[in-house]
Structures are given as structure tokens and as C-alpha cells.
XYZ file of C-alpha atoms in Angstrom:
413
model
C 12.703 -50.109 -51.581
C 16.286 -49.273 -53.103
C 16.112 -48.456 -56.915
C 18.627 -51.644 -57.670
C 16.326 -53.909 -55.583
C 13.598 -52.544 -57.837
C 15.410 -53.708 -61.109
C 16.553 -57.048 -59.782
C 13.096 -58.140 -59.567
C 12.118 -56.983 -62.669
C 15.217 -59.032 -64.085
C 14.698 -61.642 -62.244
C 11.015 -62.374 -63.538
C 12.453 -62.171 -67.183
C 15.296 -64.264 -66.438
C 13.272 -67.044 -65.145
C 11.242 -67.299 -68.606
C 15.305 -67.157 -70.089
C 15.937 -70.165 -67.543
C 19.282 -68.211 -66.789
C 21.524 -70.039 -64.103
C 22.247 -68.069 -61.271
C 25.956 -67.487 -61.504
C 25.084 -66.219 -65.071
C 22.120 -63.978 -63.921
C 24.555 -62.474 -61.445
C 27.427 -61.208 -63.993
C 24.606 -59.975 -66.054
C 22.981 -57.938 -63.174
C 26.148 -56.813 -61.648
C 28.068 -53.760 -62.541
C 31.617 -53.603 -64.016
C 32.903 -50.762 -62.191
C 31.294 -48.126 -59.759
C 33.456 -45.035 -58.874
C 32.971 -42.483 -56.386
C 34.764 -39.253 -56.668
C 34.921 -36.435 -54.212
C 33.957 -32.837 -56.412
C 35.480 -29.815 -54.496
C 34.397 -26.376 -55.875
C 35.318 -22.678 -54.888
C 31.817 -21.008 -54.812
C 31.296 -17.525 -56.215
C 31.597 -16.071 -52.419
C 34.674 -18.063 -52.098
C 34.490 -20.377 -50.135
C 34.638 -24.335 -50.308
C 32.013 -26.815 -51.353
C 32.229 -30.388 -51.474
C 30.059 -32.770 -53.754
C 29.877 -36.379 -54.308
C 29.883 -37.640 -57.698
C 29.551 -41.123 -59.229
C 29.990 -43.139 -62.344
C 28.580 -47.084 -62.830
C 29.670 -48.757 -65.716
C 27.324 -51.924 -66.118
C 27.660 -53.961 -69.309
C 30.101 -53.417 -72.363
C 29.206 -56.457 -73.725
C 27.352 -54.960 -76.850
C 29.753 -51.589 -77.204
C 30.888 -48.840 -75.540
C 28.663 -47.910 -72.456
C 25.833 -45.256 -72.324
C 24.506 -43.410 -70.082
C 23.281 -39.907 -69.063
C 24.487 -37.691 -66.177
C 22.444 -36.448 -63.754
C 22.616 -33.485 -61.083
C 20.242 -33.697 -58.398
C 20.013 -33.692 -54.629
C 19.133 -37.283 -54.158
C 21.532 -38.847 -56.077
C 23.561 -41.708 -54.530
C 25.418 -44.885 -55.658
C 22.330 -47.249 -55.254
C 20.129 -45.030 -57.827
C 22.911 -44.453 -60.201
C 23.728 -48.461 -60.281
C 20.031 -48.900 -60.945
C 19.795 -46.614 -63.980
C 23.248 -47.674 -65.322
C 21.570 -51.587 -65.339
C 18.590 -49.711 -67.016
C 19.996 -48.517 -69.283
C 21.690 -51.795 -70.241
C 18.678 -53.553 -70.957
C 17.411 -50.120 -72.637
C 20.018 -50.209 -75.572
C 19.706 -53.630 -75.712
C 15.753 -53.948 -76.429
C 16.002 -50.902 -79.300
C 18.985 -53.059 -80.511
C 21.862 -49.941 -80.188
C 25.668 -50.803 -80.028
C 26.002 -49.921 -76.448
C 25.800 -51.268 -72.936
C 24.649 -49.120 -70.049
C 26.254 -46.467 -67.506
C 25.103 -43.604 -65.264
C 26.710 -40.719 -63.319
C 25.822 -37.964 -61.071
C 26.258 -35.675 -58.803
C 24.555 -35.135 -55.533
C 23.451 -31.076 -56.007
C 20.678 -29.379 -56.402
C 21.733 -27.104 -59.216
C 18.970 -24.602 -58.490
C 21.322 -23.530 -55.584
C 24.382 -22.992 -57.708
C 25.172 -19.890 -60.413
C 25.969 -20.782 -63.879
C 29.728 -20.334 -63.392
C 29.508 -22.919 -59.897
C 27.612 -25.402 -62.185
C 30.277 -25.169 -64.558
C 33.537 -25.855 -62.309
C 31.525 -28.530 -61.070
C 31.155 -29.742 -64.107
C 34.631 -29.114 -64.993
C 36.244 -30.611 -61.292
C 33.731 -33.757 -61.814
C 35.593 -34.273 -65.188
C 39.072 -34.051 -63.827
C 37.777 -36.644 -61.780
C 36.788 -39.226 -64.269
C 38.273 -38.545 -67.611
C 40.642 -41.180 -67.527
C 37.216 -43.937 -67.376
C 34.934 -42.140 -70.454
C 35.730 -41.548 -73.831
C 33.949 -42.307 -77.542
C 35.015 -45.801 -77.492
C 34.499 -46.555 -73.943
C 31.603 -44.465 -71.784
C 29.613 -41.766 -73.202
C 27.639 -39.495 -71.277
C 25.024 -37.495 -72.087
C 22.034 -35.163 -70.743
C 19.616 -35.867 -67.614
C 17.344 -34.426 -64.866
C 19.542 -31.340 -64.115
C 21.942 -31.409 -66.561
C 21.677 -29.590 -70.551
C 23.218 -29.377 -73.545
C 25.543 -26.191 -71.904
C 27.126 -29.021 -68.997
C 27.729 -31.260 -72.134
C 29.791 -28.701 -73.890
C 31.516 -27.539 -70.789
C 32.507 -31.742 -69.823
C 33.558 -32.170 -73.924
C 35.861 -29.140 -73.273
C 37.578 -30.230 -70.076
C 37.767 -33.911 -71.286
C 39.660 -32.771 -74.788
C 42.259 -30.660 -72.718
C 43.564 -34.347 -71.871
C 42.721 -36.285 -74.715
C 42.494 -33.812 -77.812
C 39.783 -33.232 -79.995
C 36.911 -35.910 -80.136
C 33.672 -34.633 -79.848
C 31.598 -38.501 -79.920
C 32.954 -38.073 -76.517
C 29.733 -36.971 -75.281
C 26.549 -36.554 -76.845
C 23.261 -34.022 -76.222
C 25.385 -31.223 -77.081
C 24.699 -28.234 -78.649
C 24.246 -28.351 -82.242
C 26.587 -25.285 -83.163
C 29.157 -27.987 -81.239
C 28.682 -31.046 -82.819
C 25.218 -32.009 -81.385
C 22.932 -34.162 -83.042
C 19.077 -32.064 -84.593
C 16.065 -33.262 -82.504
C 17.991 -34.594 -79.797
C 16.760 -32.030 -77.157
C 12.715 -33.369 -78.339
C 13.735 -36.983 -78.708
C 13.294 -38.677 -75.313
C 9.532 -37.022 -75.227
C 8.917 -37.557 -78.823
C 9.383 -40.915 -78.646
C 7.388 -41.256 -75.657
C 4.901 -39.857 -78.009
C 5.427 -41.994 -80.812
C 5.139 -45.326 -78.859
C 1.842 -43.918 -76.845
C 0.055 -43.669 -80.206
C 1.398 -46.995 -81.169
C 0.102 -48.514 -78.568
C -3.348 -46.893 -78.087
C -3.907 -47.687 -81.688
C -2.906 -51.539 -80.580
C -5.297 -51.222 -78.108
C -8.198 -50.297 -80.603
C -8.335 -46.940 -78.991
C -8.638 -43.598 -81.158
C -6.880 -40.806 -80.375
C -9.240 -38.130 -80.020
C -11.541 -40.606 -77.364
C -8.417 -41.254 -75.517
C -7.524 -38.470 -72.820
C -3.733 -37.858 -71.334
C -2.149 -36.945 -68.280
C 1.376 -36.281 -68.085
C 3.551 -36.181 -64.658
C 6.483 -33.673 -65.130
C 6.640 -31.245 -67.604
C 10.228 -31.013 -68.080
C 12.789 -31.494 -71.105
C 10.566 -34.755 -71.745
C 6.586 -34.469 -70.324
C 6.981 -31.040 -72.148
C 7.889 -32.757 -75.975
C 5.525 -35.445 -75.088
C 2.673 -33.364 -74.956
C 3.852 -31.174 -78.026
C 3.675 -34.393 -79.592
C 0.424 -35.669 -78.267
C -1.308 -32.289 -79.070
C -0.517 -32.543 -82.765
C -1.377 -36.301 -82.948
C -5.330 -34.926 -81.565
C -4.533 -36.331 -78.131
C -6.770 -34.239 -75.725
C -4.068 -33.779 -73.009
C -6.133 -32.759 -70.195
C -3.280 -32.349 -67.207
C 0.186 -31.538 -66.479
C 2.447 -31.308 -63.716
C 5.153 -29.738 -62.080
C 6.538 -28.874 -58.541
C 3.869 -25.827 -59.058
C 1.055 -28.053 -59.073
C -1.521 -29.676 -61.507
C -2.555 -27.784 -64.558
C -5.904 -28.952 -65.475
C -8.823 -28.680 -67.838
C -11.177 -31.332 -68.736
C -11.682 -30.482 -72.858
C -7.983 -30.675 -72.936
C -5.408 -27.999 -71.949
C -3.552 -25.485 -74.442
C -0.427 -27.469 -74.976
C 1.659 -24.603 -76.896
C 0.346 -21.907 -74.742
C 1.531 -24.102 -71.322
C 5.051 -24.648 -73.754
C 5.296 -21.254 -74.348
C 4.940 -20.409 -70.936
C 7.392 -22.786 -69.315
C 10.013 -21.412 -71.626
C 9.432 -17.787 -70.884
C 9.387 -18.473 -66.866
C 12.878 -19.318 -65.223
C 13.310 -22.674 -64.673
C 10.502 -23.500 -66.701
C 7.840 -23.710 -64.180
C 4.178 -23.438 -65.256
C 3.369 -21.041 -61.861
C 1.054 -18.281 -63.165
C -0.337 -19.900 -65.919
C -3.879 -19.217 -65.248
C -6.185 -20.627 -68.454
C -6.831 -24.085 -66.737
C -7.809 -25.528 -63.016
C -4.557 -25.761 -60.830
C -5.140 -28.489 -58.432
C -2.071 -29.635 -55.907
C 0.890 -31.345 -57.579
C 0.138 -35.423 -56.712
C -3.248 -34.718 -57.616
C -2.597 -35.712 -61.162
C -1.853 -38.917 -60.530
C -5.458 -39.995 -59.103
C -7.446 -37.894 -61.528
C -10.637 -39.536 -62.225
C -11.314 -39.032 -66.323
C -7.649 -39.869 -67.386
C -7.191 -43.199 -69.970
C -3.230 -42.732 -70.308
C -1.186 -41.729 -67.391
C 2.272 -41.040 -68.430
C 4.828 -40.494 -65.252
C 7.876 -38.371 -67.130
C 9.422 -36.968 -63.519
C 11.139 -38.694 -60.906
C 11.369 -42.491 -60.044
C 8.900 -44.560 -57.386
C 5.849 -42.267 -57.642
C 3.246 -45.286 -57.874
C 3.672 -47.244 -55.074
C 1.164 -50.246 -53.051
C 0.087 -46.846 -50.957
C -1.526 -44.964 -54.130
C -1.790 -47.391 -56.434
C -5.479 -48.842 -55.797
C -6.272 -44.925 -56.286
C -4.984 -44.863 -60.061
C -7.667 -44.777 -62.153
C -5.646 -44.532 -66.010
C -6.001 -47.735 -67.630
C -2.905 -47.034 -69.533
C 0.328 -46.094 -68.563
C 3.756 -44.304 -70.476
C 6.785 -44.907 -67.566
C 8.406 -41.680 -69.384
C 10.518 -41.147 -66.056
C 13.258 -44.021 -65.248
C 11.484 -46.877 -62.155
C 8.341 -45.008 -62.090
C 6.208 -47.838 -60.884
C 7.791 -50.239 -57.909
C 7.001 -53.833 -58.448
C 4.356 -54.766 -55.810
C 2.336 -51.638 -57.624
C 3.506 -53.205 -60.893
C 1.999 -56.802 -60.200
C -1.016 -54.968 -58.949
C -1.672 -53.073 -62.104
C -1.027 -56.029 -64.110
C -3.556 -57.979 -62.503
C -5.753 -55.541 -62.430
C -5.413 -55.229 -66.536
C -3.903 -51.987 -66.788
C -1.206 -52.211 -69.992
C 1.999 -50.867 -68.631
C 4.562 -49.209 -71.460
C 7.973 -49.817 -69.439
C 10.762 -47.435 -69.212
C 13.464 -49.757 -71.196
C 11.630 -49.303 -74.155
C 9.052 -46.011 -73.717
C 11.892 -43.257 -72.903
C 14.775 -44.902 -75.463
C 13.801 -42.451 -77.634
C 17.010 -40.254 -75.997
C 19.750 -42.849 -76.296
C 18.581 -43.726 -79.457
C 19.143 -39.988 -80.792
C 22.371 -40.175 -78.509
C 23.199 -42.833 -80.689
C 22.830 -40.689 -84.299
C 24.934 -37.901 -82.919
C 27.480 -40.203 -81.945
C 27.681 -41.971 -85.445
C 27.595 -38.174 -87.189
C 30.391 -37.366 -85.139
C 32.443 -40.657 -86.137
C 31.948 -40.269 -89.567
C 32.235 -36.252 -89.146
C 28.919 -35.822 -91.364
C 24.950 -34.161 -90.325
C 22.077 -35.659 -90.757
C 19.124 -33.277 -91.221
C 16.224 -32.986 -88.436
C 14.116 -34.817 -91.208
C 16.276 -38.207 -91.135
C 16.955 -38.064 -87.465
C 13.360 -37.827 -87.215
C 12.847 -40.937 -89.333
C 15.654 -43.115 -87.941
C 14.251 -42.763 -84.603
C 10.808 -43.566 -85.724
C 11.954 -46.526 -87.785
C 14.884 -47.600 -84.490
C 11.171 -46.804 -82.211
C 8.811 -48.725 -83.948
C 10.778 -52.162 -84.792
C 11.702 -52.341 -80.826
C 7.953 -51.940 -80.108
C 6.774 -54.571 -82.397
C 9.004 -56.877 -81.295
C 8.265 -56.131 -77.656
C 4.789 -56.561 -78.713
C 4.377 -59.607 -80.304
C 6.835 -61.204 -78.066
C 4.025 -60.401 -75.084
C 0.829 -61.088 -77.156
C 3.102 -64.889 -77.959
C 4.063 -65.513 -74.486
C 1.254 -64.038 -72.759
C 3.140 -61.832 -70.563
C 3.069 -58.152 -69.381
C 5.302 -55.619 -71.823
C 8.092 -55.050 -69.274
C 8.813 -58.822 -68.913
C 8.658 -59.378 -73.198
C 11.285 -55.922 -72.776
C 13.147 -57.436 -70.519
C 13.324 -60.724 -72.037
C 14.215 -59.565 -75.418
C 17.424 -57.028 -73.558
C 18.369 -60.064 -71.441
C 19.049 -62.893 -74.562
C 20.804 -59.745 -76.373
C 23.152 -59.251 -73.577
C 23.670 -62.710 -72.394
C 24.507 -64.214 -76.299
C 26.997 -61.210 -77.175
C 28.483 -62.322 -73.903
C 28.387 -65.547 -74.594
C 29.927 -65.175 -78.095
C 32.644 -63.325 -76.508
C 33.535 -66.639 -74.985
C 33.701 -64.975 -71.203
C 30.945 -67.712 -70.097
């Protein structure tokens, strides 16, 4: 199934309970723009390498677009429409100024020096500069890309346009970045699994985690977890499955992927290590919390999940048919719109410290994304437990009515 298909029928389900009409359903669903730029690079043995880059801008109906952008070998314009739609409804259910936008670049930037990755960086933004800006489309961080490619595309975009460093957020603090941001996608991934388990009448130290990925954001999650007396008893990574059933050592594993290049957990020896998918199926897990790549529960594996609880920390973890079956099977389903917003919402702080050319302290950014966390869960919460539907449709719901009365009060309808 194609990621956009994916999100269409997770719209479409919330859009029925909106009663949208279907002229109106499709200028909500549909992008504004998609561009497709050709990235040419001299490598450092000098010769010529060609890329394909993109940039979807969905919905400015509710402010400038957001979105992050991502380098990896399977990006293409169907997945980057699908996460720039996502991350519509995203902003929109936390309630942030913004509509939604994506871009990427089809590389695998574990093949590339540090200098290629940054005149690709720098080529892709000759490319597009003329479509993003602070009061338009601001990027920001994803799989593959780091606060380094965010200072490297604020550089090459202010050659044309001058200084103006809400062009892009996720950068590094010594340029304008925003404290926490790095943490935030995975601590509030953290945040609203507590929230919930403690809706669910569960208690944290009974309630046992597995975490898909340990990246930028399965990494923070678990920091987060461990201190909140989660017993996290797996991770994974393209390595394999770290596991231990009394719960693993979640600052050793942390201190470990940041000593190893490209923070890979290979070697780390005071656990099981089972093979990578195997974390997925594991027995004696309550919360399962995808944080890696998109469409990893599908109808082939999902009658062999066994979490009754699940975080979709990644972006389209779960494909409908496997979402319809987990819902009828009773399993409470966080979705991604509202569990991984912790990152746009810190995206957000950066970008109003760098309008109003002030800092906030770790300590407020902290709170504000708590407080920003929390009220969008509550509200996705009661409007399920009211309506009697599954969290992603309430998510949905609530993102939809946002988007489709700013448009409406625009008068474009």
C-alpha cells in the first residue's frame, strides 16, 4: 500500500464522523504544491552524482507550513506527500500555527562523507530557496538529517535572502537552536505513554516497554521511560534486538550508542540479542512503541503482536487493515499525529525565540511542551471516551474541524 493511500483512509474515516462533502474532503487532503528538483553533486573522488529531492507543501491554512527533511534511500514523492498531509493534521491536533510540509532526498547518507552531505545539502537549497522561508515553509530535522544539515541549509538559504535564522529550526543551539529540541520528539513520546498508561489504570513499574528504533527518538524515549520506573525490557536497531526480561540498562545502551559510529548498539553485550524484527512479536511486552521506519505492522504480522498497547513514535507505523484489526481486537493505539508532535511542537518554541530574538531556558521549553503535550492529549481523549471511537479517529477529527474552519473563515469555501 502507498503511504498517501494509507492516510486517505485514515482521513476518510474521520471525515465521515465530520460529514465533510467530497469536493471539500478533497482540497483538504490534497497538497498545494509538490516540487521535484534534480540535486547534482561533485563527490570527493570527483566525479558526478545525481539525487532526487522533493518538497510537498500541504495546507497553509493555519500558518506557515512545517515540516522536517529527510535523507534516506527510499524516499520518493508518494511518502513525502504522505508525511507533509501528516503533518498537517499533526500541528493541527496540538493546536500550533502551522500547516504541514515534507522534503527529502533520495540518499543513503551512510554512503556519503561529511563534506558530500553538505553540498548536497547546499545544491538541494539552491534548488528550493525561492519556496521556504520563516513566513512560508520551515524545515527542520528527520531520519538522516541533524542539527549540522540545518545549519549548513540556514547558511546557503541567507546567502539569498539575508539573515533570518526562524528560517529553519532543529539547529544547533550555539546558532540559534531552540534547548531540548534534539530530546523533544522522544520525550514527548514519553510523556504521552505515561499519560496514557496511567488512563488506562496501569502503573508504571507493572507495565513493561519495548521500543522499535533506537535512534534520535526510541533513544530519548527510553531515557525518559527509565526515569519514569518504566522497566524497558527491549530495543532495536538494524543490529538486532537488545533484550533482557528485568528490564535493560537504559543509560548504559545510551551511552553506548553515542560512543559507537552511527550510533549502533552492535557489541553491547549485558542483555540477550535476538534478530532485529524479533522485537516486535516478543511475548511479555504491554507497550510496544514503533519509533523507526513507516509500515512495520502489517495484516502479515499483526495477529503475532502480543503488546496490548501501542506508541506509533515512527510516522504510518501501523497500515490500516492492521489498524482495524488491533482495534477490534482492543489494543489502545497512541497515533502518530499526536504521539511524536512532541518535535514540531519544540520546532515551534525555537521558531518564536528566533522571532522575538529572545531564549527560553531548557526548564520552560520543558514545561511548554508538557503543558502544549498534555492539553492535545486530553482533548484527544475525551473526544474518544465521548464518541466512542479509537484515538486516531478523535486525532483526526479534532485536526480535520481545525483545518477545515480556518479555511472556511478564510472565505476560500
Amino acid at each position: 500500500m502507498r503511504a498517501f493511500d494509507a492516510i486517505q483512509i485514515y482521513f476518510d474515516a474521520a471525515a465521515e464522523h465530520l460529514d465533510l462533502e467530497p469536493a471539500f474532503r478533497e482540497a483538504l487532503l490534497m497538497p498545494q504544491r509538490e516540487v521535484q528538483v534534480q540535486v547534482s553533486i561533485e563527490r570527493d573522488d570527483g566525479s558526478l552524482a545525481n539525487f532526487v529531492g522533493f518538497r510537498v507543501q500541504h495546507d497553509n491554512s493555519r500558518g506557515p507550513m512545517k515540516g522536517g527533511l529527510r535523507y534516506h534511500h527510499e524516499v520518493d514523492l508518494d511518502e513525502t506527500r504522505a508525511l507533509a498531509s501528516l503533518m498537517t493534521w499533526k500541528t493541527a491536533v496540538v493546536d500550533l500555527p502551522y500547516g504541514g510540509a515534507k522534503g527529502g532526498i533520495g540518499v543513503n547518507p551512510r554512503e556519503l562523507s561529511h563534506r558530500e552531505i553538505e553540498r548536497l545539502t547546499r545544491a538541494f537549497v539552491d534548488q528550493i530557496h525561492d519556496i521556504v522561508g520563516p513566513d512560508t515553509d520551515i524545515p527542520a530535522p528527520d531520519m538522516g538529517t541533524d542539527h549540522q544539515v540545518m545549519a549548513w541549509f540556514r547558511n546557503q538559504w541567507e546567502k539569498y535572502h539575508g539573515f533570518q535564522p526562524a528560517v529553519i529550526t532543529g539547529k544547533p543551539v550555539e546558532q540559534y537552536g531552540a534547548k531540548g529540541r534534539e530530546e523533544a520528539t522522544g520525550r514527548g513520546v514519553g510523556m504521552l505513554t505515561f499519560k496514557l498508561v496511567r488512563r488506562l489504570s496501569r502503573q508504571p513499574k507493572e507495565t513493561r516497554i519495548a521500543i522499535q528504533g533506537f535512534g534520535n527518538v526510541g533513544s530519548h524515549a527510553a531515557k525518559f521511560l527509565h526515569e519514569s520506573e518504566f522497566p524497558v525490557v527491549a530495543v532495536s536497531d538494524t543490529t538486532g534486538t537488545y533484550y533482557k526480561a528485568d528490564g535493560l540498562d537504559i543509560p548504559a545502551l545510551f551511552h553506548h550508542r553515542l560512543q559507537h559510529e552511527h550510533g549502533l548498539l552492535a557489541g553491547y553485550t549485558d542483555c540477550e540479542v535476538l534478530p532485529m524484527n524479533a522485537l516486535l512479536e516478543l511475548e511479555d511486552v504491554d507497550v510496544l512503541i514503533p519509533a523507526a521506519l513507516g509500515g512495520v505492522i502489517t495484516e502479515d504480522n499483526v495477529d503475532r503482536i502480543k503488546a496490548s498497547v501501542i506508541i506509533e513514535a515512527a510516522n504510518g507505523p501501523i497500515f490500516p487493515a492492521a489498524d482495524k484489526i488491533l482495534y477490534e481486537r482492543g489494543v489502545t493505539v497512541l497515533p502518530d499525529i499526536l504521539a511524536n508532535a512532541g518535535g514540531v511542537t519544540v520546532s515551534y518554541f525555537e521558531w518564536v525565540q528566533n522571532r522575538q530574538h529572545y531564549r527560553w531556558t531548557l526548564d520552560r521549553v520543558r514545561q511548554e511542551l508538557d503543558h502544549t503535550m498534555s492539553s492535545a492529549f486530553e482533548n484527544v481523549w475525551q473526544t474518544s471516551q465521548e464518541k466512542d471511537l479509537s484515538l486516531r479517529t478523535a486525532a483526526y477529527m479534532i485536526g480535520i474541524a481545525r483545518v477545515q474552519r480556518a479555511t472556511e473563515l478564510a472565505g476560500l469555501t
